[in-house]
Amino acid sequence: MKDQFEIDVTEEEIEFFQENGFLSINQITTDEEIDWMKGLYDQLFNDRWGENEGNYFDLGGRRSHQGPDVLPQVLGPESRFPELRETIYFHNTVKISAKLLGVEKENINGGGHMILKPAQYGRETPWHQDEAYWNPHEMAHRLSAWLPLDPATLDSGCMQFIPRSHLQDVLPHRHVDDDPLVHALVTDEVNPDQAVACPIPLGGATFHHCRTLHYSGPNLTDQQRRAYILVVGPPGKKLDKPFKRPWIEEGQRAVANLKSRS
Ligand code: NI
């Protein structure tokens, strides 16, 4: 980007993140860049880009289900559009994340995914910790930056967090609807009364640690709610003894069975 738009976080914001496991900021990029990203975003979802390779799928519905997708997701949009790695959003996210995680900027890498909540029927993203989805053979120290491309309100499905939940281990998770063919995971060990909702204006972003419990509600509005998430951090540390995350194998087995039958 030629006109670099620099955003930084204050010492208070860094402290808040480290204590609570999340942070909300009012601006991370420009309106122009958001407009430009919307174009690429819509193209990826309209094309169902990489569906056969597993890049596009419905996070909230049963694999290969009929009918409209309730929570469509695109993984790794930067491999289709490498210019997404050159954005103000990407640049600021790496810079800010290094400070929030307390690591060198040079040590940080990562990539993105996009989650769409269609107008009126976009499904909730139930309570979970991101690390529950990840490789159990690694200790992770990463965070997600969450950039909505439409205003994020309580009714359109803004992010909600449980303060200080990043200080605990990864909790037991299960597949939504207890169906291993649904990709989305949920944990029942959460008290939603403790949730802090983070509505943000267009151009703002939230950050959360990979162990922070988070949720976003269904989209009840007449407007779609697009979000572009970057997951960044230093490489994970290999563990001698892996974490127990049986829900991951359950999902892999169910998908393998489905494929062998079709
Ligand atoms: Ni998540």
PDB file of C-alpha atoms in Angstrom, residues 102-236:
ATOM      1  CA  GLY A 102       4.746  -9.860  23.546  1.00  0.00           C
ATOM      2  CA  VAL A 103       6.825 -11.320  20.695  1.00  0.00           C
ATOM      3  CA  GLU A 104       9.081  -9.914  17.986  1.00  0.00           C
ATOM      4  CA  LYS A 105       7.302  -8.720  14.851  1.00  0.00           C
ATOM      5  CA  GLU A 106       9.749 -10.752  12.733  1.00  0.00           C
ATOM      6  CA  ASN A 107       8.520 -13.914  14.467  1.00  0.00           C
ATOM      7  CA  ILE A 108       4.894 -13.386  13.492  1.00  0.00           C
ATOM      8  CA  ASN A 109       3.225 -15.010  10.549  1.00  0.00           C
ATOM      9  CA  GLY A 110      -0.267 -16.049   9.697  1.00  0.00           C
ATOM     10  CA  GLY A 111      -3.164 -16.023   7.310  1.00  0.00           C
ATOM     11  CA  GLY A 112      -6.825 -15.423   7.054  1.00  0.00           C
ATOM     12  CA  HIS A 113     -10.292 -16.788   6.725  1.00  0.00           C
ATOM     13  CA  MET A 114     -13.596 -15.149   5.947  1.00  0.00           C
ATOM     14  CA  ILE A 115     -16.946 -15.844   7.595  1.00  0.00           C
ATOM     15  CA  LEU A 116     -20.218 -14.617   6.141  1.00  0.00           C
ATOM     16  CA  LYS A 117     -23.457 -14.278   8.068  1.00  0.00           C
ATOM     17  CA  PRO A 118     -26.177 -13.932   5.445  1.00  0.00           C
ATOM     18  CA  ALA A 119     -28.964 -11.439   6.172  1.00  0.00           C
ATOM     19  CA  GLN A 120     -31.762 -12.739   8.397  1.00  0.00           C
ATOM     20  CA  TYR A 121     -30.676 -16.359   8.668  1.00  0.00           C
ATOM     21  CA  GLY A 122     -26.903 -16.272   9.260  1.00  0.00           C
ATOM     22  CA  ARG A 123     -26.377 -18.738  12.080  1.00  0.00           C
ATOM     23  CA  GLU A 124     -24.755 -17.963  15.423  1.00  0.00           C
ATOM     24  CA  THR A 125     -21.115 -18.895  15.947  1.00  0.00           C
ATOM     25  CA  PRO A 126     -21.433 -20.754  19.254  1.00  0.00           C
ATOM     26  CA  TRP A 127     -19.117 -20.383  22.253  1.00  0.00           C
ATOM     27  CA  HIS A 128     -15.674 -21.819  21.586  1.00  0.00           C
ATOM     28  CA  GLN A 129     -11.932 -21.347  21.891  1.00  0.00           C
ATOM     29  CA  ASP A 130     -10.117 -21.221  18.539  1.00  0.00           C
ATOM     30  CA  GLU A 131      -7.345 -23.465  19.771  1.00  0.00           C
ATOM     31  CA  ALA A 132      -9.887 -26.302  20.126  1.00  0.00           C
ATOM     32  CA  TYR A 133      -9.756 -26.599  16.307  1.00  0.00           C
ATOM     33  CA  TRP A 134      -5.980 -26.726  16.136  1.00  0.00           C
ATOM     34  CA  ASN A 135      -3.196 -29.294  16.020  1.00  0.00           C
ATOM     35  CA  PRO A 136      -3.058 -30.995  19.459  1.00  0.00           C
ATOM     36  CA  HIS A 137       0.670 -31.670  19.023  1.00  0.00           C
ATOM     37  CA  GLU A 138       1.521 -27.973  19.351  1.00  0.00           C
ATOM     38  CA  MET A 139       1.372 -25.334  22.045  1.00  0.00           C
ATOM     39  CA  ALA A 140      -0.038 -22.214  20.395  1.00  0.00           C
ATOM     40  CA  HIS A 141       0.427 -18.557  21.285  1.00  0.00           C
ATOM     41  CA  ARG A 142      -1.605 -16.850  18.603  1.00  0.00           C
ATOM     42  CA  LEU A 143      -4.437 -14.400  18.269  1.00  0.00           C
ATOM     43  CA  SER A 144      -7.171 -13.537  15.826  1.00  0.00           C
ATOM     44  CA  ALA A 145      -7.886 -10.097  14.439  1.00  0.00           C
ATOM     45  CA  TRP A 146     -11.520  -9.792  13.424  1.00  0.00           C
ATOM     46  CA  LEU A 147     -12.402  -7.144  10.842  1.00  0.00           C
ATOM     47  CA  PRO A 148     -16.053  -6.759   9.859  1.00  0.00           C
ATOM     48  CA  LEU A 149     -16.697  -5.393   6.374  1.00  0.00           C
ATOM     49  CA  ASP A 150     -20.175  -4.308   7.500  1.00  0.00           C
ATOM     50  CA  PRO A 151     -20.992  -2.546  10.766  1.00  0.00           C
ATOM     51  CA  ALA A 152     -20.933  -5.112  13.585  1.00  0.00           C
ATOM     52  CA  THR A 153     -23.811  -4.689  16.019  1.00  0.00           C
ATOM     53  CA  LEU A 154     -25.381  -7.000  18.553  1.00  0.00           C
ATOM     54  CA  ASP A 155     -28.148  -7.755  16.018  1.00  0.00           C
ATOM     55  CA  SER A 156     -25.819  -8.443  13.089  1.00  0.00           C
ATOM     56  CA  GLY A 157     -23.536 -10.724  15.117  1.00  0.00           C
ATOM     57  CA  CYS A 158     -20.695  -8.711  16.649  1.00  0.00           C
ATOM     58  CA  MET A 159     -18.088 -10.520  18.714  1.00  0.00           C
ATOM     59  CA  GLN A 160     -18.653 -11.357  22.385  1.00  0.00           C
ATOM     60  CA  PHE A 161     -15.942 -12.461  24.786  1.00  0.00           C
ATOM     61  CA  ILE A 162     -15.570 -13.901  28.273  1.00  0.00           C
ATOM     62  CA  PRO A 163     -12.925 -11.782  30.027  1.00  0.00           C
ATOM     63  CA  ARG A 164      -9.893 -13.678  31.397  1.00  0.00           C
ATOM     64  CA  SER A 165     -11.020 -16.960  29.820  1.00  0.00           C
ATOM     65  CA  HIS A 166      -7.700 -17.130  27.914  1.00  0.00           C
ATOM     66  CA  LEU A 167      -5.981 -17.972  31.194  1.00  0.00           C
ATOM     67  CA  GLN A 168      -7.552 -21.437  31.316  1.00  0.00           C
ATOM     68  CA  ASP A 169      -6.799 -24.594  29.321  1.00  0.00           C
ATOM     69  CA  VAL A 170      -8.685 -25.589  26.198  1.00  0.00           C
ATOM     70  CA  LEU A 171     -12.069 -26.802  27.498  1.00  0.00           C
ATOM     71  CA  PRO A 172     -13.890 -29.896  26.239  1.00  0.00           C
ATOM     72  CA  HIS A 173     -15.633 -29.109  22.935  1.00  0.00           C
ATOM     73  CA  ARG A 174     -18.161 -30.984  20.794  1.00  0.00           C
ATOM     74  CA  HIS A 175     -19.492 -30.563  17.287  1.00  0.00           C
ATOM     75  CA  VAL A 176     -22.576 -28.359  16.927  1.00  0.00           C
ATOM     76  CA  ASP A 177     -25.818 -30.416  17.007  1.00  0.00           C
ATOM     77  CA  ASP A 178     -23.585 -33.260  18.276  1.00  0.00           C
ATOM     78  CA  ASP A 179     -23.022 -34.011  14.616  1.00  0.00           C
ATOM     79  CA  PRO A 180     -19.361 -34.570  13.642  1.00  0.00           C
ATOM     80  CA  LEU A 181     -20.313 -33.618  10.063  1.00  0.00           C
ATOM     81  CA  VAL A 182     -20.900 -30.043  11.268  1.00  0.00           C
ATOM     82  CA  HIS A 183     -17.523 -28.333  11.274  1.00  0.00           C
ATOM     83  CA  ALA A 184     -18.324 -25.782  14.000  1.00  0.00           C
ATOM     84  CA  LEU A 185     -17.379 -26.640  17.586  1.00  0.00           C
ATOM     85  CA  VAL A 186     -19.033 -25.536  20.818  1.00  0.00           C
ATOM     86  CA  THR A 187     -18.183 -25.806  24.491  1.00  0.00           C
ATOM     87  CA  ASP A 188     -20.818 -26.062  27.204  1.00  0.00           C
ATOM     88  CA  GLU A 189     -18.480 -24.898  29.953  1.00  0.00           C
ATOM     89  CA  VAL A 190     -19.300 -21.233  29.712  1.00  0.00           C
ATOM     90  CA  ASN A 191     -21.411 -18.726  31.599  1.00  0.00           C
ATOM     91  CA  PRO A 192     -22.844 -16.344  28.973  1.00  0.00           C
ATOM     92  CA  ASP A 193     -23.825 -13.881  31.730  1.00  0.00           C
ATOM     93  CA  GLN A 194     -20.143 -12.932  31.885  1.00  0.00           C
ATOM     94  CA  ALA A 195     -19.988 -12.050  28.175  1.00  0.00           C
ATOM     95  CA  VAL A 196     -18.817  -8.648  26.985  1.00  0.00           C
ATOM     96  CA  ALA A 197     -20.236  -7.685  23.584  1.00  0.00           C
ATOM     97  CA  CYS A 198     -18.020  -5.600  21.297  1.00  0.00           C
ATOM     98  CA  PRO A 199     -20.015  -3.734  18.637  1.00  0.00           C
ATOM     99  CA  ILE A 200     -17.587  -1.927  16.319  1.00  0.00           C
ATOM    100  CA  PRO A 201     -17.918   0.677  13.577  1.00  0.00           C
ATOM    101  CA  LEU A 202     -16.813  -0.013  10.039  1.00  0.00           C
ATOM    102  CA  GLY A 203     -13.008   0.105   9.965  1.00  0.00           C
ATOM    103  CA  GLY A 204     -12.669  -1.090  13.566  1.00  0.00           C
ATOM    104  CA  ALA A 205     -11.468  -4.513  14.677  1.00  0.00           C
ATOM    105  CA  THR A 206     -11.344  -6.816  17.671  1.00  0.00           C
ATOM    106  CA  PHE A 207      -8.464  -9.038  18.797  1.00  0.00           C
ATOM    107  CA  HIS A 208      -8.724 -12.213  20.849  1.00  0.00           C
ATOM    108  CA  HIS A 209      -6.254 -14.790  22.111  1.00  0.00           C
ATOM    109  CA  CYS A 210      -6.620 -18.369  20.830  1.00  0.00           C
ATOM    110  CA  ARG A 211      -7.873 -19.511  24.249  1.00  0.00           C
ATOM    111  CA  THR A 212     -10.380 -16.691  24.766  1.00  0.00           C
ATOM    112  CA  LEU A 213     -13.979 -17.925  24.829  1.00  0.00           C
ATOM    113  CA  HIS A 214     -15.960 -16.091  22.166  1.00  0.00           C
ATOM    114  CA  TYR A 215     -19.329 -16.111  20.434  1.00  0.00           C
ATOM    115  CA  SER A 216     -21.222 -14.127  17.838  1.00  0.00           C
ATOM    116  CA  GLY A 217     -24.991 -14.117  17.577  1.00  0.00           C
ATOM    117  CA  PRO A 218     -27.148 -14.899  14.557  1.00  0.00           C
ATOM    118  CA  ASN A 219     -27.612 -12.141  12.001  1.00  0.00           C
ATOM    119  CA  LEU A 220     -31.103 -10.764  12.613  1.00  0.00           C
ATOM    120  CA  THR A 221     -30.700  -7.767  10.296  1.00  0.00           C
ATOM    121  CA  ASP A 222     -31.571  -7.266   6.611  1.00  0.00           C
ATOM    122  CA  GLN A 223     -27.885  -6.793   5.757  1.00  0.00           C
ATOM    123  CA  GLN A 224     -25.262  -9.483   5.373  1.00  0.00           C
ATOM    124  CA  ARG A 225     -22.422  -9.368   7.897  1.00  0.00           C
ATOM    125  CA  ARG A 226     -19.073 -10.051   6.279  1.00  0.00           C
ATOM    126  CA  ALA A 227     -15.932 -10.580   8.387  1.00  0.00           C
ATOM    127  CA  TYR A 228     -12.292 -11.086   7.443  1.00  0.00           C
ATOM    128  CA  ILE A 229     -10.245 -12.715  10.202  1.00  0.00           C
ATOM    129  CA  LEU A 230      -6.453 -12.944  10.405  1.00  0.00           C
ATOM    130  CA  VAL A 231      -4.888 -15.530  12.706  1.00  0.00           C
ATOM    131  CA  VAL A 232      -1.309 -14.588  13.531  1.00  0.00           C
ATOM    132  CA  GLY A 233       1.485 -15.391  15.946  1.00  0.00           C
ATOM    133  CA  PRO A 234       4.819 -17.128  16.342  1.00  0.00           C
ATOM    134  CA  PRO A 235       5.145 -20.790  15.263  1.00  0.00           C
ATOM    135  CA  GLY A 236       3.661 -23.291  17.739  1.00  0.00           C
TER     136      GLY A 236
END
